[in-house]
Coordinates of C-alpha atoms in Angstrom, one line a residue:
M8 CA 0.2 0.2 -0.3
T9 CA 1.2 3.1 -1.1
V10 CA 0.6 6.7 0.3
A11 CA -1.2 9.4 -1.6
V12 CA -0.2 12.8 -0.5
E13 CA -3.0 14.3 -2.3
P14 CA -5.2 15.9 1.2
Q15 CA -7.9 13.4 2.5
S16 CA -10.7 14.8 4.7
A17 CA -9.6 15.8 8.5
A18 CA -12.5 13.1 9.9
A19 CA -11.5 10.6 7.5
S20 CA -8.0 11.2 8.1
E21 CA -8.1 7.9 11.1
T22 CA -10.2 5.9 9.2
A23 CA -10.1 2.8 6.7
V24 CA -12.7 4.8 4.5
S25 CA -9.9 7.4 3.6
A26 CA -7.2 4.7 2.7
P27 CA -5.1 5.8 -0.5
P28 CA -5.5 3.9 -3.7
D29 CA -2.5 1.4 -3.9
G30 CA -0.3 1.9 -7.2
A31 CA -0.2 6.0 -6.1
T32 CA 2.9 7.3 -6.8
E33 CA 5.0 10.0 -5.1
P34 CA 6.6 13.1 -6.7
Q35 CA 10.2 13.2 -7.4
N36 CA 11.1 16.3 -6.3
P37 CA 11.1 17.6 -2.5
R38 CA 7.0 18.6 -1.3
F39 CA 5.6 20.3 1.4
Q40 CA 2.1 20.7 1.9
S41 CA 0.0 22.4 5.3
H42 CA -3.6 22.0 5.5
A43 CA -6.1 23.0 8.4
D44 CA -9.7 22.0 8.7
F45 CA -12.9 22.9 10.4
S46 CA -15.9 20.7 10.9
F47 CA -18.8 20.1 12.9
G48 CA -20.3 16.5 13.1
A49 CA -22.0 14.1 15.6
I50 CA -20.3 11.0 17.0
G51 CA -22.8 8.4 18.8
E52 CA -25.5 10.7 20.8
D53 CA -23.2 13.5 20.9
L54 CA -22.4 16.7 18.9
F55 CA -18.6 17.6 18.3
L56 CA -16.6 20.6 16.7
M57 CA -13.8 19.2 14.9
L58 CA -10.2 21.4 14.1
H59 CA -7.6 19.5 12.6
A60 CA -4.0 20.5 11.4
E61 CA -1.5 18.7 9.3
Q62 CA 1.6 19.2 7.6
S63 CA 3.3 16.6 5.2
F64 CA 6.6 16.1 3.4
A65 CA 7.3 14.1 0.3
H66 CA 10.5 13.5 -1.8
K67 CA 11.8 10.3 -4.0
G68 CA 9.0 7.8 -2.2
F69 CA 9.9 9.0 1.2
L70 CA 6.4 10.8 3.3
L71 CA 6.4 12.0 6.4
Q72 CA 2.3 13.5 7.9
L73 CA 2.2 15.4 11.0
S74 CA -1.0 15.0 12.1
A75 CA -3.3 17.5 15.3
P76 CA -6.8 16.2 14.9
L77 CA -8.6 17.8 18.0
R78 CA -12.4 17.1 18.7
F79 CA -14.4 19.3 20.9
R80 CA -17.6 18.3 22.7
V81 CA -20.4 21.0 22.5
R82 CA -23.2 19.1 23.1
D83 CA -23.6 16.1 25.5
N84 CA -26.4 14.3 25.2
A85 CA -27.1 10.8 27.6
P86 CA -25.1 9.2 29.0
S87 CA -23.0 12.2 30.6
D88 CA -19.1 12.6 29.0
S89 CA -16.8 15.1 30.1
P90 CA -17.3 18.2 28.1
G91 CA -14.6 19.9 26.3
L92 CA -11.5 17.9 24.5
R93 CA -13.2 14.4 23.7
E94 CA -11.0 12.1 26.6
Q95 CA -11.1 8.9 24.4
D96 CA -9.0 10.5 21.9
W97 CA -6.0 10.9 24.1
D98 CA -6.3 8.9 27.3
Q99 CA -4.4 6.1 26.3
A100 CA -0.9 5.7 25.2
S101 CA -1.2 4.4 21.7
D102 CA -3.4 7.3 21.3
W103 CA -0.7 9.9 20.6
A104 CA 0.7 7.8 17.9
R105 CA -1.8 9.6 15.7
I106 CA 0.4 12.8 15.9
V107 CA 2.4 11.1 13.2
R108 CA -0.3 10.1 11.1
M109 CA 2.0 8.0 8.1
L110 CA 5.5 7.5 7.7
S111 CA 6.4 5.9 4.6
F112 CA 9.4 4.8 2.3
Q113 CA 9.2 3.3 -1.0
H114 CA 12.7 2.1 -2.9
Q115 CA 13.2 0.4 -5.8
R116 CA 16.6 -0.3 -7.5
D117 CA 17.8 -3.0 -9.3
D118 CA 16.9 -6.4 -7.3
L119 CA 16.3 -4.6 -4.3
R120 CA 12.8 -3.1 -3.3
I121 CA 11.9 -1.9 0.2
S122 CA 8.7 -1.0 1.4
L123 CA 7.8 0.4 5.0
E124 CA 4.8 2.1 6.6
L125 CA 4.1 3.1 10.4
G126 CA 0.7 4.8 11.2
E127 CA -2.7 3.6 10.4
L128 CA -2.6 0.2 8.5
N129 CA -6.0 -0.8 6.6
G130 CA -5.7 -4.1 4.6
V131 CA -2.3 -5.6 5.9
S132 CA -2.1 -9.2 4.1
M133 CA 1.2 -11.7 4.0
G134 CA 1.9 -14.1 1.5
H135 CA -1.2 -15.4 -0.1
G136 CA -3.2 -14.4 2.7
A137 CA -3.8 -17.7 4.3
L138 CA -2.9 -16.5 7.7
I139 CA -3.1 -12.8 7.4
G140 CA -5.9 -11.4 5.1
Q141 CA -6.5 -7.7 4.8
Y142 CA -6.2 -6.7 8.6
F143 CA -7.3 -3.0 9.8
N144 CA -5.7 -2.2 13.3
S145 CA -8.0 0.8 14.2
T146 CA -11.7 -0.6 13.7
D147 CA -12.2 1.0 17.7
M148 CA -12.4 4.6 17.4
D149 CA -11.4 5.1 21.1
Y150 CA -8.3 3.0 20.7
Y151 CA -6.1 4.1 18.0
Q152 CA -3.1 2.0 16.8
G153 CA 0.2 3.2 14.9
G154 CA 1.3 0.0 13.1
L155 CA 4.4 -1.1 11.2
D156 CA 4.1 -2.7 8.4
V157 CA 7.8 -3.4 6.3
D158 CA 9.0 -5.7 3.3
V159 CA 12.6 -6.1 2.1
Q160 CA 13.3 -8.0 -1.1
I161 CA 16.8 -8.8 -2.5
S162 CA 17.3 -10.7 -5.2
H163 CA 16.0 -14.3 -4.3
L164 CA 15.1 -13.4 -0.8
G165 CA 12.1 -11.6 1.1
V166 CA 11.6 -10.5 4.6
S167 CA 8.7 -8.9 5.7
F168 CA 7.5 -7.7 9.5
F169 CA 4.4 -6.5 10.7
M170 CA 3.4 -5.2 14.2
S171 CA -0.4 -3.6 15.2
N172 CA 0.6 -1.2 17.6
V173 CA 4.1 0.5 17.9
V174 CA 3.3 1.8 21.5
E175 CA 1.4 -1.0 23.0
P176 CA 3.0 -4.1 21.2
A177 CA 0.8 -7.0 21.1
L178 CA 0.5 -8.6 17.6
F179 CA 3.8 -9.5 15.6
A180 CA 4.6 -11.5 12.4
G181 CA 7.1 -12.0 10.3
R182 CA 7.7 -13.9 7.0
L183 CA 10.2 -15.1 4.7
E184 CA 9.9 -16.1 1.1
T185 CA 13.0 -17.4 -1.4
A186 CA 13.1 -18.9 -4.9
P187 CA 15.0 -21.8 -3.4
L188 CA 16.7 -22.7 -7.1
A189 CA 17.5 -19.3 -8.4
W190 CA 20.3 -19.7 -5.4
F191 CA 21.9 -22.3 -7.8
L192 CA 20.1 -22.0 -11.4
D193 CA 20.9 -18.7 -13.3
A194 CA 17.6 -20.5 -16.0
P195 CA 14.2 -18.2 -15.9
M196 CA 12.6 -21.3 -14.4
A197 CA 13.8 -21.3 -11.2
Q198 CA 12.7 -18.0 -10.3
R199 CA 8.8 -19.7 -10.7
F200 CA 9.3 -21.8 -8.1
A201 CA 9.1 -20.1 -4.2
L202 CA 8.7 -21.5 -0.6
G203 CA 7.6 -19.2 2.2
M204 CA 7.0 -19.5 6.0
T205 CA 4.9 -17.3 8.2
L206 CA 4.9 -16.8 12.1
F207 CA 2.3 -14.5 13.6
G208 CA 2.1 -14.0 17.6
D209 CA -0.6 -12.6 19.8
R210 CA 1.3 -12.0 23.2
G211 CA -1.9 -10.3 24.9
V212 CA -4.5 -13.2 24.1
P213 CA -7.5 -12.3 26.2
H214 CA -9.2 -14.3 28.6
R215 CA -12.6 -13.5 31.2
A216 CA -14.2 -17.4 31.4
L217 CA -11.9 -19.6 31.0
E218 CA -8.5 -20.2 32.7
T219 CA -6.1 -22.3 30.8
G220 CA -2.7 -20.5 31.6
R221 CA -2.4 -19.2 28.4
T222 CA -0.5 -15.5 28.0
A223 CA 0.4 -16.1 23.9
L224 CA -1.4 -17.3 21.1
V225 CA 1.2 -18.2 18.0
V226 CA 0.3 -19.4 14.7
V227 CA 3.0 -21.2 11.8
G228 CA 2.4 -21.3 7.9
F229 CA 4.4 -22.7 5.2
D230 CA 3.6 -22.3 1.3
A231 CA 4.7 -23.1 -1.9
A232 CA 4.0 -21.4 -5.4
F233 CA 4.7 -22.2 -9.4
R234 CA 4.1 -19.5 -11.5
F235 CA 3.1 -21.6 -14.7
V236 CA 2.1 -18.2 -16.9
D237 CA 4.7 -15.6 -16.8
L238 CA 4.3 -13.4 -19.8
P239 CA 5.2 -9.5 -20.5
R240 CA 2.0 -8.8 -18.8
A241 CA 0.2 -11.5 -17.4
F242 CA 1.3 -13.7 -14.4
T243 CA -0.5 -16.5 -12.7
S244 CA 0.6 -19.1 -10.2
V245 CA -0.9 -21.9 -8.2
Y246 CA 0.0 -22.2 -4.8
V247 CA -0.6 -24.6 -1.6
D248 CA -0.3 -23.4 1.9
W249 CA 0.0 -25.4 5.4
G250 CA -1.2 -23.8 8.6
V251 CA -1.0 -25.0 12.6
M252 CA -3.0 -23.2 14.9
D253 CA -3.5 -24.2 18.6
G254 CA -2.7 -28.4 17.6
S255 CA -4.7 -28.1 14.3
G256 CA -3.9 -27.7 11.0
G257 CA -5.3 -26.2 7.6
V258 CA -4.5 -26.5 4.2
H259 CA -5.4 -23.8 1.6
L260 CA -5.0 -24.8 -2.3
G261 CA -5.3 -21.6 -4.6
L262 CA -4.6 -19.6 -7.7
A263 CA -3.5 -16.4 -8.3
G264 CA -3.1 -13.8 -11.3
T265 CA -2.4 -10.5 -12.5
F266 CA -3.1 -8.9 -15.6
L267 CA -1.7 -5.7 -17.2
L268 CA -4.9 -4.4 -19.5
S269 CA -2.8 -1.3 -20.6
E270 CA 0.5 -0.6 -22.4
N271 CA 1.7 1.7 -19.5
R272 CA 0.7 -0.6 -17.4
D273 CA -1.8 1.4 -15.4
I274 CA -4.5 -0.8 -15.8
R275 CA -4.1 -4.0 -13.5
L276 CA -6.1 -6.4 -12.9
S277 CA -5.4 -9.2 -10.0
A278 CA -7.6 -11.6 -9.0
Q279 CA -7.2 -15.1 -6.2
A280 CA -9.1 -18.3 -5.7
E281 CA -9.0 -20.4 -2.7
Y282 CA -10.2 -24.0 -1.2
R283 CA -9.7 -24.2 2.2
Y284 CA -9.7 -27.5 4.6
A285 CA -9.6 -26.6 8.1
G286 CA -9.1 -28.9 11.3
E287 CA -11.0 -28.6 14.7
D288 CA -9.5 -25.3 15.8
Y289 CA -7.9 -23.9 12.8
Y290 CA -9.4 -20.6 11.5
P291 CA -8.2 -19.5 7.9
A292 CA -7.2 -15.7 7.3
F293 CA -8.4 -15.2 11.1
V294 CA -6.5 -12.0 11.5
N295 CA -9.0 -10.2 9.4
P296 CA -10.4 -7.0 9.4
F297 CA -12.2 -7.9 12.7
Y298 CA -9.5 -9.7 14.6
D299 CA -9.5 -6.8 16.9
Y300 CA -12.8 -7.5 17.7
N301 CA -12.6 -11.2 17.8
R302 CA -10.3 -11.9 19.9
H303 CA -12.5 -10.3 22.5
W304 CA -15.7 -11.4 21.4
F305 CA -16.1 -14.6 19.5
S306 CA -18.4 -16.6 20.4
V307 CA -21.4 -17.6 22.7
D308 CA -21.5 -20.4 24.9
E309 CA -24.5 -21.8 24.6
G310 CA -24.4 -24.1 27.8
T311 CA -23.4 -20.7 30.1
G312 CA -24.4 -18.3 27.8
M313 CA -21.0 -16.6 28.2
H314 CA -19.1 -14.8 25.7
N315 CA -15.6 -16.6 24.6
T316 CA -12.6 -14.7 23.5
F317 CA -10.8 -16.5 20.4
A318 CA -8.9 -18.4 23.0
E319 CA -11.2 -19.1 25.0
H320 CA -13.6 -20.8 22.2
L321 CA -10.1 -23.0 20.9
A322 CA -10.0 -24.0 24.8
N323 CA -13.8 -24.5 25.3
P324 CA -14.8 -28.2 24.6
R325 CA -17.9 -27.5 23.1
M326 CA -17.3 -25.0 20.6
D327 CA -16.8 -26.1 16.8
T328 CA -15.4 -29.8 17.2
K329 CA -15.7 -30.2 13.5
N330 CA -13.5 -30.4 10.8
A331 CA -14.7 -27.5 8.2
H332 CA -14.4 -26.6 4.2
G333 CA -14.3 -23.3 2.4
L334 CA -13.7 -20.8 0.1
M335 CA -11.9 -17.6 -0.5
L336 CA -12.3 -14.9 -3.6
E337 CA -10.9 -11.9 -3.8
S338 CA -10.2 -9.6 -6.8
R339 CA -8.6 -6.3 -7.4
M340 CA -8.8 -3.7 -10.0
N341 CA -6.6 -0.4 -10.4
F342 CA -7.0 2.3 -12.8
G343 CA -3.4 4.0 -12.0
T344 CA -4.0 6.2 -9.1
K345 CA -7.6 7.3 -10.0
T346 CA -9.6 4.8 -9.5
N347 CA -9.1 1.6 -7.5
F348 CA -11.5 -1.2 -6.2
L349 CA -11.1 -4.4 -4.2
I350 CA -13.7 -7.1 -3.3
R351 CA -12.7 -10.2 -0.9
Y352 CA -15.2 -13.0 0.3
D353 CA -14.2 -15.4 2.6
Y354 CA -16.4 -18.7 3.7
L355 CA -16.3 -21.5 6.1
N356 CA -18.7 -24.2 6.9
R357 CA -18.7 -23.7 10.7
H358 CA -18.8 -20.5 13.3
R359 CA -17.6 -17.2 11.6
P360 CA -18.2 -18.3 8.7
H361 CA -18.3 -15.6 6.1
W362 CA -16.8 -12.0 6.0
L363 CA -17.1 -9.8 3.0
L364 CA -14.6 -6.7 2.3
L365 CA -15.5 -4.1 -0.2
Q366 CA -12.7 -1.2 -0.7
L367 CA -13.6 2.0 -3.7
S368 CA -11.2 4.8 -4.0
I369 CA -12.0 7.4 -6.7
T370 CA -9.6 10.6 -7.9
P371 CA -10.8 11.7 -10.9
T372 CA -8.9 14.9 -10.6
P373 CA -6.2 16.0 -7.7
R374 CA -8.8 18.2 -6.1
W375 CA -11.6 15.6 -6.2
F376 CA -12.1 12.3 -4.1
V377 CA -14.6 9.8 -3.0
N378 CA -13.5 6.7 -0.7
G379 CA -16.0 4.2 0.1
F380 CA -15.3 1.1 2.7
Y381 CA -17.6 -1.8 3.7
A382 CA -16.8 -4.8 5.9
G383 CA -19.1 -7.6 7.3
Q384 CA -18.8 -10.5 9.3
D385 CA -21.6 -13.4 9.7
I386 CA -23.3 -12.4 6.5
A387 CA -25.3 -15.6 5.6
G388 CA -28.3 -15.0 3.6
G389 CA -27.5 -11.6 3.0
A390 CA -29.0 -11.0 7.1
G391 CA -25.9 -9.4 8.5
I392 CA -25.2 -7.3 6.2
F393 CA -25.7 -4.5 7.9
S394 CA -25.4 -5.9 11.4
G395 CA -23.8 -4.1 14.9
E396 CA -20.5 -5.9 13.3
A397 CA -20.6 -4.2 10.1
L398 CA -18.3 -1.1 9.3
M399 CA -18.4 0.8 6.4
G400 CA -18.4 4.4 5.8
L401 CA -18.3 6.7 2.5
A402 CA -15.8 10.3 2.0
I403 CA -16.1 12.7 -0.5
G404 CA -14.2 16.4 -1.0
Q405 CA -13.0 18.7 -3.1
Q406 CA -10.8 21.4 -3.7
F407 CA -12.6 23.9 -5.5
L408 CA -11.0 27.3 -5.0
G409 CA -7.7 27.9 -4.8
P410 CA -6.6 26.3 -1.3
L411 CA -10.2 26.2 -0.1
R412 CA -11.8 22.9 -0.3
W413 CA -15.1 21.2 1.4
F414 CA -15.2 17.6 2.5
A415 CA -18.0 15.5 4.2
E416 CA -17.9 11.8 6.0
W417 CA -20.1 9.4 7.4
Q418 CA -18.2 6.2 8.9
R419 CA -19.5 3.3 11.6
R420 CA -17.1 1.6 13.8
F421 CA -17.1 -0.3 16.9
R422 CA -16.6 1.3 20.4
S423 CA -15.1 -0.2 24.0
I424 CA -14.1 -3.9 22.0
A425 CA -11.8 -4.5 24.6
T426 CA -13.5 -2.6 27.8
G427 CA -16.9 -3.5 27.8
M428 CA -19.7 -4.4 25.7
P429 CA -18.5 -3.8 22.5
A430 CA -21.1 -1.8 20.2
H431 CA -21.2 0.1 16.8
R432 CA -21.4 3.9 16.5
N433 CA -21.7 6.1 13.3
E434 CA -19.4 9.5 12.9
F435 CA -20.8 12.2 10.9
S436 CA -18.4 15.1 9.8
S437 CA -18.4 18.0 7.1
G438 CA -16.5 21.3 7.0
V439 CA -14.3 23.4 5.1
G440 CA -10.3 23.5 4.8
V441 CA -7.8 25.3 3.3
V442 CA -4.5 23.5 1.6
F443 CA -0.9 24.4 0.3
S444 CA 1.6 22.9 -1.1
Y445 CA 4.6 24.1 -2.1

């Protein structure tokens, strides 16, 4: 994921709605941008005045965005909250990471490619997405997380690292991949076969109802892939992934392809289809848009009526003791930096069987943007599409007269995932601002 430097709405600056399009490029000359926004809106039942200032610097693949978002409560409806500055935005150590909205570095030369992102992470995947697929680290509006996502590829070796929160670390993942035959053979065919290993750890596994002594969850996966179509404008691979979670295993068999539909390679179509077999306690792509929610609120024990965290669900002998089958379908369409669309659907024939992700970003001109986002869980038969576990949003903005711009946004996220019974809340805002680029 590459970060665009074009202005986003102040209210959208911390949401998946404002995630910039993949494929955006940074200017080669140093560029500074300053903007200040004033907006009015609602969060849940309360009304807020919102002030936001941001300074960014971009040069040759490097981007730094410093942000100061402030929300002042101007009308407090029941339940009662403290007046003035919204305390939930700054009451935890990790909230202060929002000052560095994004630090990004992209570099490619010869056989070396480096990608680094520090800030809010939207749609993190590793490998084929068998263990970690489209993870979002700030789905709780009251708990901001500044994460780190690093990917380095040198010749025939690739190393990736991810952590969800650099201030209060809990989730970690690392990946190592290589083309083993390419170390010994100079033939082009040697580059087509790849092996990989992914390791994920959650060092803060929540427990409430069950006491198992567990303090961490560790998941490991291995994969192999062969690129059987390798043309200048088309690439297709077949792959197999094996994963191990809590003593159970799973297998993923998939096909993935990328097609460049224009001479300048700006129009790109990517597609992936995968069959899954899951053992008793194995959940494919369990680190997904809903992981921060599911690790606290995964299931309900019908015998006791109590909620299970994800770790408690794995340890509870009454929950999901059967093997399962499933599938995953994903497609991404990129039209340069102007229009980008992603759809992903995951299915498993047991608890938490369905989740759907949709993302849309349209930037027809540098002065316009429209961003949309939807993520729904347990959507069997369509009944859960707009349930309390669905996240969604829409943002639109225009720079209309010199440095002046307007913007409007609506989004729905979780509240109080870790501190109480979670609920979703709507956020609305609309306002004006100024943007200066130099």
